[in-house]
Coordinates of C-alpha atoms and ligand atoms in Angstrom, one line a residue:
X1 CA 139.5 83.9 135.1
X2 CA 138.4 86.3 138.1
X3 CA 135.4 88.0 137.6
X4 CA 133.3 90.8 138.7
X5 CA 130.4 90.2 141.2
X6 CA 127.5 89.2 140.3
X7 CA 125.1 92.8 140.1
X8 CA 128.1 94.9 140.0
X9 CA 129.6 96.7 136.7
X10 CA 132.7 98.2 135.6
X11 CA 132.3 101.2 134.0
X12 CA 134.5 102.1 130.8
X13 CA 135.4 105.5 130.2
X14 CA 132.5 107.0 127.6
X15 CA 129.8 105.2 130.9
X16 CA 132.1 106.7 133.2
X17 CA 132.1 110.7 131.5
X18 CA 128.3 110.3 131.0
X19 CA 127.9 109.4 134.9
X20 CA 130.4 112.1 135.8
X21 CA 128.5 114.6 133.3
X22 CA 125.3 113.7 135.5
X23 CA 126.9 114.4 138.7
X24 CA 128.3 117.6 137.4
X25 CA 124.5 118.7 136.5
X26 CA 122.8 117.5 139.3
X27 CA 125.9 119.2 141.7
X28 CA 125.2 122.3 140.1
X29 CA 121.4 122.0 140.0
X30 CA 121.3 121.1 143.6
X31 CA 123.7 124.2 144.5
X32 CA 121.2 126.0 143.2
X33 CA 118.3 125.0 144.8
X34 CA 120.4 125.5 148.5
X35 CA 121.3 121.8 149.1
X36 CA 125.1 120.9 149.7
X37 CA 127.1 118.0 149.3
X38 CA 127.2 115.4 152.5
X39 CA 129.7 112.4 152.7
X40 CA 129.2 109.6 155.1
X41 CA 131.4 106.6 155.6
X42 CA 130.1 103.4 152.7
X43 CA 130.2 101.1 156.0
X44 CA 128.4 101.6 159.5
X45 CA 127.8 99.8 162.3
X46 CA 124.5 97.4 161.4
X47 CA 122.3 98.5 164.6
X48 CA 121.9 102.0 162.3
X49 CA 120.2 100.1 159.8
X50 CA 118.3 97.6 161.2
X51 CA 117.1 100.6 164.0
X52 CA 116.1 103.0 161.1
X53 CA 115.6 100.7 158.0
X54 CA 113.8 98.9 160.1
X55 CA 114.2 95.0 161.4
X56 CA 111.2 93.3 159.3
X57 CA 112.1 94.9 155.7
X58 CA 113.5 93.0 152.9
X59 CA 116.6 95.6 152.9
X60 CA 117.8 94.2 156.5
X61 CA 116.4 91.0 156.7
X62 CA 117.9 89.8 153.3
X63 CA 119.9 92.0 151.3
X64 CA 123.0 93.7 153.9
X65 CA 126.4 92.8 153.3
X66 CA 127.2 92.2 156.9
X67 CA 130.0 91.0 158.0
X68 CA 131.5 90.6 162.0
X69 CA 134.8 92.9 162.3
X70 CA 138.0 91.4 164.1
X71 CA 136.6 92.8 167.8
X72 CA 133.3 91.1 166.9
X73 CA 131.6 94.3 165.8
X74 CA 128.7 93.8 163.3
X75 CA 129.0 96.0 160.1
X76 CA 127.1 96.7 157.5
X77 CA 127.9 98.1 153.8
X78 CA 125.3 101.1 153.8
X79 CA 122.2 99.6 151.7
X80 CA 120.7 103.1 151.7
X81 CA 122.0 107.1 152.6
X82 CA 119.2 108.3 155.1
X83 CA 120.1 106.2 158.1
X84 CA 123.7 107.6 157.4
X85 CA 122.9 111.3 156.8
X86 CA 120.8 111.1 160.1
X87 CA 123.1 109.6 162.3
X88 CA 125.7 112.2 161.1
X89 CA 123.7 114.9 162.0
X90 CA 122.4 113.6 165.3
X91 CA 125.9 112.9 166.3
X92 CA 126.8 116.7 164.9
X93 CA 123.7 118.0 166.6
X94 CA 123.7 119.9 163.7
X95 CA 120.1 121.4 164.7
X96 CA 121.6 123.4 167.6
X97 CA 123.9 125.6 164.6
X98 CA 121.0 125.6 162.0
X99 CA 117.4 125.3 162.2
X100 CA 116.6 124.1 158.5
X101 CA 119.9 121.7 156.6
X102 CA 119.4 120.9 153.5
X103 CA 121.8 117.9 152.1
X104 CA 122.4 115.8 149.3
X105 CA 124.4 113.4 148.3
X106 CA 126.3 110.8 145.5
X107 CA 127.5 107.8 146.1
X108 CA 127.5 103.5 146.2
X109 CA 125.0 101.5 147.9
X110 CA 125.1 97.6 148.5
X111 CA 122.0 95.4 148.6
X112 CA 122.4 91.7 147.9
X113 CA 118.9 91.6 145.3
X114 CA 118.2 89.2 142.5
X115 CA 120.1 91.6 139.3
X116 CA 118.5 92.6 136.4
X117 CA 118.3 95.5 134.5
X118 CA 118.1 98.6 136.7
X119 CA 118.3 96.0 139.7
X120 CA 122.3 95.7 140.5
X121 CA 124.1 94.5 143.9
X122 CA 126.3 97.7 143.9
X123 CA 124.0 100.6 142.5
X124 CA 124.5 104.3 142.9
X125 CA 121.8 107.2 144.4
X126 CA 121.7 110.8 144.3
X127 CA 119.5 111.9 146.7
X128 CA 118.5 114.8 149.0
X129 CA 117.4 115.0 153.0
X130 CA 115.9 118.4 154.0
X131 CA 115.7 118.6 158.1
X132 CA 114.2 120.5 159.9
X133 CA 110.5 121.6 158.3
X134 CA 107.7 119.9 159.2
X135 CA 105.4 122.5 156.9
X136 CA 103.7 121.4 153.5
X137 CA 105.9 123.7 151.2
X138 CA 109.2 121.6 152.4
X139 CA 107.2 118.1 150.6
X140 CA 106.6 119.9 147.8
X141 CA 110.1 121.6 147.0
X142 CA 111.6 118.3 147.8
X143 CA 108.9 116.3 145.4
X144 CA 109.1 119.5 142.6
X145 CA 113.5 119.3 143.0
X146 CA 112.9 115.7 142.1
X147 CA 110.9 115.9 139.0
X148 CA 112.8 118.8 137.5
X149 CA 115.8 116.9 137.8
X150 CA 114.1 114.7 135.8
X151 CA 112.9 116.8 133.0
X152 CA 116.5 118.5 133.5
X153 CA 118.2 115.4 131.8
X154 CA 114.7 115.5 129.1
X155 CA 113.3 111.6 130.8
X156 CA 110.2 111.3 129.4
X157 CA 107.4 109.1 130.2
X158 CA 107.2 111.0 134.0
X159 CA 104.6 110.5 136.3
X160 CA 104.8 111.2 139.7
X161 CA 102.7 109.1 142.4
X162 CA 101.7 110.3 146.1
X163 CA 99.9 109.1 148.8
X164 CA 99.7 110.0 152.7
X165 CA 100.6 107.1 155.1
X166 CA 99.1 110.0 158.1
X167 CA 101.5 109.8 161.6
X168 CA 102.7 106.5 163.1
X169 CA 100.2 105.9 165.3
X170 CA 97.6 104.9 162.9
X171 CA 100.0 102.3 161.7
X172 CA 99.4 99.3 163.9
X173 CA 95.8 99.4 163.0
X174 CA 95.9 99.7 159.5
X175 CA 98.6 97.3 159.5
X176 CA 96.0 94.7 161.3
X177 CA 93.0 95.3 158.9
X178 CA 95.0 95.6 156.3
X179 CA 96.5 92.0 157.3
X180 CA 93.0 90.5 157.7
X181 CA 91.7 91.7 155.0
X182 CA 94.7 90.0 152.9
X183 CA 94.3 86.6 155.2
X184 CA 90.7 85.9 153.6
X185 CA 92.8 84.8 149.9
X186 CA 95.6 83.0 152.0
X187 CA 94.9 80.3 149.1
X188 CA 96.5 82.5 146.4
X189 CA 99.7 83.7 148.8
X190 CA 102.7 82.8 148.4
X191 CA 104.9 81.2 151.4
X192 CA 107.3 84.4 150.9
X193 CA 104.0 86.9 150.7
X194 CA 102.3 85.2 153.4
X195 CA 105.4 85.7 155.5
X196 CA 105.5 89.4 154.4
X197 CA 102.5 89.7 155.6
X198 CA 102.6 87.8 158.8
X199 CA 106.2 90.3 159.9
X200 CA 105.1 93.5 157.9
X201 CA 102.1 93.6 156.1
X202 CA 102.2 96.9 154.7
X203 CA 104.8 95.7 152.1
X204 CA 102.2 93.3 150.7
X205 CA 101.3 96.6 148.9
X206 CA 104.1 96.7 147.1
X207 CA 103.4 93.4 145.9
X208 CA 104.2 92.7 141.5
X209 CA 101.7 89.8 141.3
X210 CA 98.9 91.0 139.5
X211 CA 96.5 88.9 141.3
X212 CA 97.4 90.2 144.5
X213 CA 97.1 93.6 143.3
X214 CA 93.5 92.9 142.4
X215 CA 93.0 91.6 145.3
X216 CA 94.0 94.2 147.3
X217 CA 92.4 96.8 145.1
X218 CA 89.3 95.2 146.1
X219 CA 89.5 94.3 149.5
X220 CA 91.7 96.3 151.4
X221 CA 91.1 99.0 154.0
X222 CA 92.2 102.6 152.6
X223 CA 94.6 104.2 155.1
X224 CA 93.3 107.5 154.1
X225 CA 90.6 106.7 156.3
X226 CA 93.0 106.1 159.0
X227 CA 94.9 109.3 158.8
X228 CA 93.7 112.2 161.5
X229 CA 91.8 115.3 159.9
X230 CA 95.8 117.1 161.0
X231 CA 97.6 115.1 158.1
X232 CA 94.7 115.2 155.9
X233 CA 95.6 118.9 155.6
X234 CA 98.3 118.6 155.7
X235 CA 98.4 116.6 152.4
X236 CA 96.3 118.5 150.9
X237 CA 98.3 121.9 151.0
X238 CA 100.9 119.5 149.4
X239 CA 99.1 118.6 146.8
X240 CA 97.3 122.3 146.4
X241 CA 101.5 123.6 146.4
X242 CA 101.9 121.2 143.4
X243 CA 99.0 122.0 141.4
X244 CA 100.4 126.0 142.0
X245 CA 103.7 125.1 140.9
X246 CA 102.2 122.8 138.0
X247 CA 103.9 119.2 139.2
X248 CA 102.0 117.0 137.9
X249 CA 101.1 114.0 140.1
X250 CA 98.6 110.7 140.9
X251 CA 97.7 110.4 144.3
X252 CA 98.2 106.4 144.8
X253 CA 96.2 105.3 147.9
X254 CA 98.4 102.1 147.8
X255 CA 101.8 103.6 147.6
X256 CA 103.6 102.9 150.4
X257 CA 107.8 102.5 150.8
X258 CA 110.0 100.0 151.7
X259 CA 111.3 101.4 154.5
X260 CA 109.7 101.8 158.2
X261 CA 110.9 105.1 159.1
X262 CA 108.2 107.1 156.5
X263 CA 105.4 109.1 157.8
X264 CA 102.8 111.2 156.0
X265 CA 104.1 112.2 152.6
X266 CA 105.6 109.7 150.4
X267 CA 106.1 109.7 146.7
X268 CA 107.6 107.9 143.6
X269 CA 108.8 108.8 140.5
X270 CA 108.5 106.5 137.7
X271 CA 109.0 106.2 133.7
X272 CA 107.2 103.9 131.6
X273 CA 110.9 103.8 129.7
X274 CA 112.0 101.5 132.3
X275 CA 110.1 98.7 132.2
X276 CA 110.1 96.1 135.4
X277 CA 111.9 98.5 137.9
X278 CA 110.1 101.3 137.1
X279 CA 111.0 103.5 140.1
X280 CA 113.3 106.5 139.3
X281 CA 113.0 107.6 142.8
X282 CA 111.5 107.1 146.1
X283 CA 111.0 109.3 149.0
X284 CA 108.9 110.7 151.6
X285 CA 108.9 112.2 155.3
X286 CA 110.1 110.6 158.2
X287 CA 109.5 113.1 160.9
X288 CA 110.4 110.4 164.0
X289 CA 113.6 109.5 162.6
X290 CA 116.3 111.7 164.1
X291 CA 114.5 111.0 167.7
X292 CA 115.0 107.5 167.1
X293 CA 118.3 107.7 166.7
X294 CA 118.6 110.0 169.9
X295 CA 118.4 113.6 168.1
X296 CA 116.0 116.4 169.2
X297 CA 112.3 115.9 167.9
X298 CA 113.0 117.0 164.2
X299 CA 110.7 116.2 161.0
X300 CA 112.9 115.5 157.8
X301 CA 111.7 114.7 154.4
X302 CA 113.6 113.5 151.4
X303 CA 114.1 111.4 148.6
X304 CA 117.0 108.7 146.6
X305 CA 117.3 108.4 143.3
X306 CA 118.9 105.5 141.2
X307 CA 122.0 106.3 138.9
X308 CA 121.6 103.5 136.9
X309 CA 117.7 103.6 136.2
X310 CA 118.2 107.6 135.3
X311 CA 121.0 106.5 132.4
X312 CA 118.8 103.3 131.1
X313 CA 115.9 106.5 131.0
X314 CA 118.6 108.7 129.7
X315 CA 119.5 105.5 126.6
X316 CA 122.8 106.5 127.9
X317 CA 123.9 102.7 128.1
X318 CA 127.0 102.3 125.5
X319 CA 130.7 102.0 126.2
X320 CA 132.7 103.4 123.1
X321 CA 135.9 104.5 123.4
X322 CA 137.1 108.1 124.7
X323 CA 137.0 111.0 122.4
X324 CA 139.4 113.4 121.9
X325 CA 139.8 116.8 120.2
X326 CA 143.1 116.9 118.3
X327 CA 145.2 113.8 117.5
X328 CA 149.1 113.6 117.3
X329 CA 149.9 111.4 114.3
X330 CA 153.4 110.5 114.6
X331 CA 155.1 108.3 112.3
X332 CA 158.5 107.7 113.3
X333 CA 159.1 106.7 117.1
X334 CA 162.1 109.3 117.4
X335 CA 159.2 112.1 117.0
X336 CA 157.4 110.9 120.4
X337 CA 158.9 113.2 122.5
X338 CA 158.3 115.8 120.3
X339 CA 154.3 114.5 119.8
X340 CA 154.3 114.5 123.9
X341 CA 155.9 118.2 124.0
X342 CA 153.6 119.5 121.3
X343 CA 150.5 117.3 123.2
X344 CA 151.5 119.1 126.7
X345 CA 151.6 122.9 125.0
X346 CA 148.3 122.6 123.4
X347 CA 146.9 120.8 126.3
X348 CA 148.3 124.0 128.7
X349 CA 147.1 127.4 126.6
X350 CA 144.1 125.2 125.2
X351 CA 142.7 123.2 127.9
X352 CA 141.7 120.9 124.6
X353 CA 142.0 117.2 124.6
X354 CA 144.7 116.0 122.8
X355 CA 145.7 112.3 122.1
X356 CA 149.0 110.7 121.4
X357 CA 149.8 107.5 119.4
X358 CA 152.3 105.2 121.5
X359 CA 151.6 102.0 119.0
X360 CA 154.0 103.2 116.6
X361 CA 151.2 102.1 114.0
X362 CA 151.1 103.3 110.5
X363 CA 149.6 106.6 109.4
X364 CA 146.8 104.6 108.1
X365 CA 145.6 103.3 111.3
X366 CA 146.3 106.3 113.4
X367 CA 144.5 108.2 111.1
X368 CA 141.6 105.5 111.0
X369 CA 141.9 105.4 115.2
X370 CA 141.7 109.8 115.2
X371 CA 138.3 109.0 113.5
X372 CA 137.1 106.6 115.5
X373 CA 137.9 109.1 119.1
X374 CA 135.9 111.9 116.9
X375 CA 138.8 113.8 116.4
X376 CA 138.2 117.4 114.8
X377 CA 142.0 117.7 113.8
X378 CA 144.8 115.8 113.5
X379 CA 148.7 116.7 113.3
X380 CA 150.5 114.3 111.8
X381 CA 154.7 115.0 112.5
X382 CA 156.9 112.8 110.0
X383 CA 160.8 113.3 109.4
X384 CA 160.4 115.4 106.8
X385 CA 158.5 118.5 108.1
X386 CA 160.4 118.1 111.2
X387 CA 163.1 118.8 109.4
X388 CA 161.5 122.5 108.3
X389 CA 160.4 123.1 112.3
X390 CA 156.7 122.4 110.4
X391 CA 154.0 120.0 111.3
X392 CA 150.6 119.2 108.5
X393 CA 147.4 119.5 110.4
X394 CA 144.6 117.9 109.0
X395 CA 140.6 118.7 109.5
X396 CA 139.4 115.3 109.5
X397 CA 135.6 116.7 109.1
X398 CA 136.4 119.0 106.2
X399 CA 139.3 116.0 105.0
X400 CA 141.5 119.0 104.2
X401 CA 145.5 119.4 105.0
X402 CA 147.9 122.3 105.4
X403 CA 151.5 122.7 106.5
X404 CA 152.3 125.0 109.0
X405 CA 154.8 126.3 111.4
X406 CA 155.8 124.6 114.2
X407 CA 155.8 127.6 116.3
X408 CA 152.2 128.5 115.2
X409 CA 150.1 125.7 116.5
X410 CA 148.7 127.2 119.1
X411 CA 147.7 130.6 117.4
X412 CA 146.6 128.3 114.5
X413 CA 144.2 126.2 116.4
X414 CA 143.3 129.9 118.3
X415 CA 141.5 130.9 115.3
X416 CA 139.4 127.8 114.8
Ligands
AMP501 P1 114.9 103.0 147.7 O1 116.1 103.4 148.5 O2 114.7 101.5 147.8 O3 113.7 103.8 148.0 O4 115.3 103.2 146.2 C1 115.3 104.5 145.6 C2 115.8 104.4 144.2 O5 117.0 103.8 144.1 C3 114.9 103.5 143.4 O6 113.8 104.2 142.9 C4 115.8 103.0 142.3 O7 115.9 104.0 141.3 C5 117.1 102.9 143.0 N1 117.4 101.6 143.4 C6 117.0 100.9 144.5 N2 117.5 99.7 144.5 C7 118.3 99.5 143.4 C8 119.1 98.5 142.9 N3 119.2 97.3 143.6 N4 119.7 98.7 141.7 C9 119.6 99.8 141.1 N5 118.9 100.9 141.5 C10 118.2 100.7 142.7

């Protein structure tokens, strides 16, 4: 038997109207807030990831699906949106029509991880990329949008966690002390951490071994004592903006991101609901971005959120069948046409859903299957009342039955 790769899912169709019922919430809330839709291509060339990404993260150096086209091109399935959002608007030079563009955006993203729950090979991220703002109030609409999308679909559990990683050039250092103040516990490292460490030691912070946390808790430098007096304030107008606008949040001096292309402001959004991957949503500024990839000198700041991780929060994993509203019960196989007809005129003047048997089962079990699709009514056509030009319509929830006109369906079901 062929299967389906490992950490990816077919949806059936109840998972597949709950995701689509998301998308139509989070379309409408982002209209709202001024963000609209951007679609890039699901495969790039890999020098835009490994360039933005960044060449020492666990995203490029492990988990691409690369592959080398016929002409020897190296391509890459898109493991994240930012790199493509930016390279579309670099190559639209989209600042020279606008000077503020606010995106966001659907859609599937590879990364070849270990699965488990909320951790899949082929996952899906809404997410948003404001460009253009370099001021406090842009962080903290883009951190509030996030956690009101939350509360929109009722997650509970939130907490929000920020920190300041201050500009780039503060990195290296910190980087080194931070990297020497790890080294003294070399014992306790693993070869994987120590190599972490060795290529990129910031992402020892986002380290799950308890130990290590402690250890780090204890011994390593802050980088809030890196950061210039500039960011500082920075920060802290974005943190006085979310008190104003009553965000709640934790300011994490050890949160940092996965990616290399954040500066100052990053922030995550987790639930206690999810368990192990914890993360709803990650994000932060990246203000040397779109000059890396040959842009004009433009500060951006965003975040991406996990489909997946938002229905486990949601407890909207289940796969029943599809529902419907009315249910054409027809017991002789010379009436489907006349079900279908009757299906396609409701269907038209009602924009209801309406379901037609093509089992030819008994009245029994097409009855027992309206019931189990949630039907409200049910029309069942036989010989007999087709006979009269009448049809019996039955309430299932009221389990009551009367015979009516054929010609009157529509006005019937108009009054309900
Ligand atoms: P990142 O792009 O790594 O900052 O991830 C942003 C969000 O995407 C996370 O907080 C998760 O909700 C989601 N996410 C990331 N990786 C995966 C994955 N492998 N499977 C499912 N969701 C993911």
């Amino acid at each position: 038997m062929i299967k389906n790769i490992k950490g990816t899912k077919d949806l059936l169709p109840n998972s597949t109207y709950d995701l689509q019922d998301i998308e139509n919430h989070l379309i409408r809330f982002l209209h709202i807030h001024g963000y609209g839709e951007i679609r890039t291509p699901i495969f790039e060339t890999t020098e835009l990831f490994s360039r933005s990404v960044g060449e020492n993260t666990d995203i490029v150096n492990k988990e691409m699906y690369t592959w080398e086209d016929q002409n020897g091109q190296s391509l890459t399935l898109r493991p994240e949106m930012t790199a493509s959002v930016v390279r579309a608007y670099v190559q639209k030079q989209i600042w020279k029509i606008e000077p503020i563009s606010k995106f966001y955006y659907i859609g599937p993203l590879f990364r070849r991880e270990r699965p488990q729950k909320g951790r899949l090979r082929q996952f899906h991220q809404f997410g948003i990329e404001a460009i253009g703002s370099q001021n406090p109030e842009q962080d903290a609409e883009v951190i509030s949008i996030a956690y009101n999308i939350y509360k929109m679909f009722g997650v509970e559990d939130l907490s929000i966690k920020v920190n300041s990683l201050g500009s780039n050039n503060i990195r290296e250092k910190f980087a080194k002390d931070l990297k020497n103040s790890i080294l003294k516990f070399k014992s306790v490292l693993s070869e994987s951490e120590l190599y972490r460490l060795e290529k990129n030691p910031l992402r020892i912070l986002d380290t799950k071994n308890n130990e290590i946390k402690k250890i780090i808790r204890d011994n390593a430098p802050n980088i809030s004592d890196y950061i210039s007096t500039e960011d500082k304030n920075h920060f802290k107008s974005v943190l006085e903006i979310l008190d104003d606008m009553g965000i709640p949040y934790t300011h994490d001096d050890f949160l940092v991101r996965g990616l290399d292309y954040y500066n100052k402001t990053v922030f995550e959004v987790i639930s206690n609901k999810l368990g192990g991957q914890d993360a709803l949503c990650g994000g932060g500024r990246y203000d040397k971005l779109i000059s890396q990839l040959g842009g004009s000198d433009i500060p951006a700041m965003g975040f991406a959120a996990g489909v997946e991780r938002l229905m486990i929060a949601m407890n909207l994993e289940h796969n029943q069948t599809t529902n419907t509203d009315i249910y054409i019960v027809n017991t002789e196989s010379s009436l489907i046409s006349q079900a279908m007809i009757i299906a396609d005129d409701i269907r038209k003047n009602l924009g209801v859903a309406v379901y037609v048997d093509t089992l030819r089962r008994s009245l029994k079990s097409q009855l027992r299957h309206a019931n189990k699709m949630n039907s409200k009514f049910s029309i069942i056509l036989d010989s007999n009342t087709s006979n009269e030009n009448t049809v019996s319509i039955k309430s299932m929830e009221e389990n009551t039955q009367e015979e009516i006109d054929i010609n009157n369906i529509i006005s019937y079901f108009e009054s309900k």
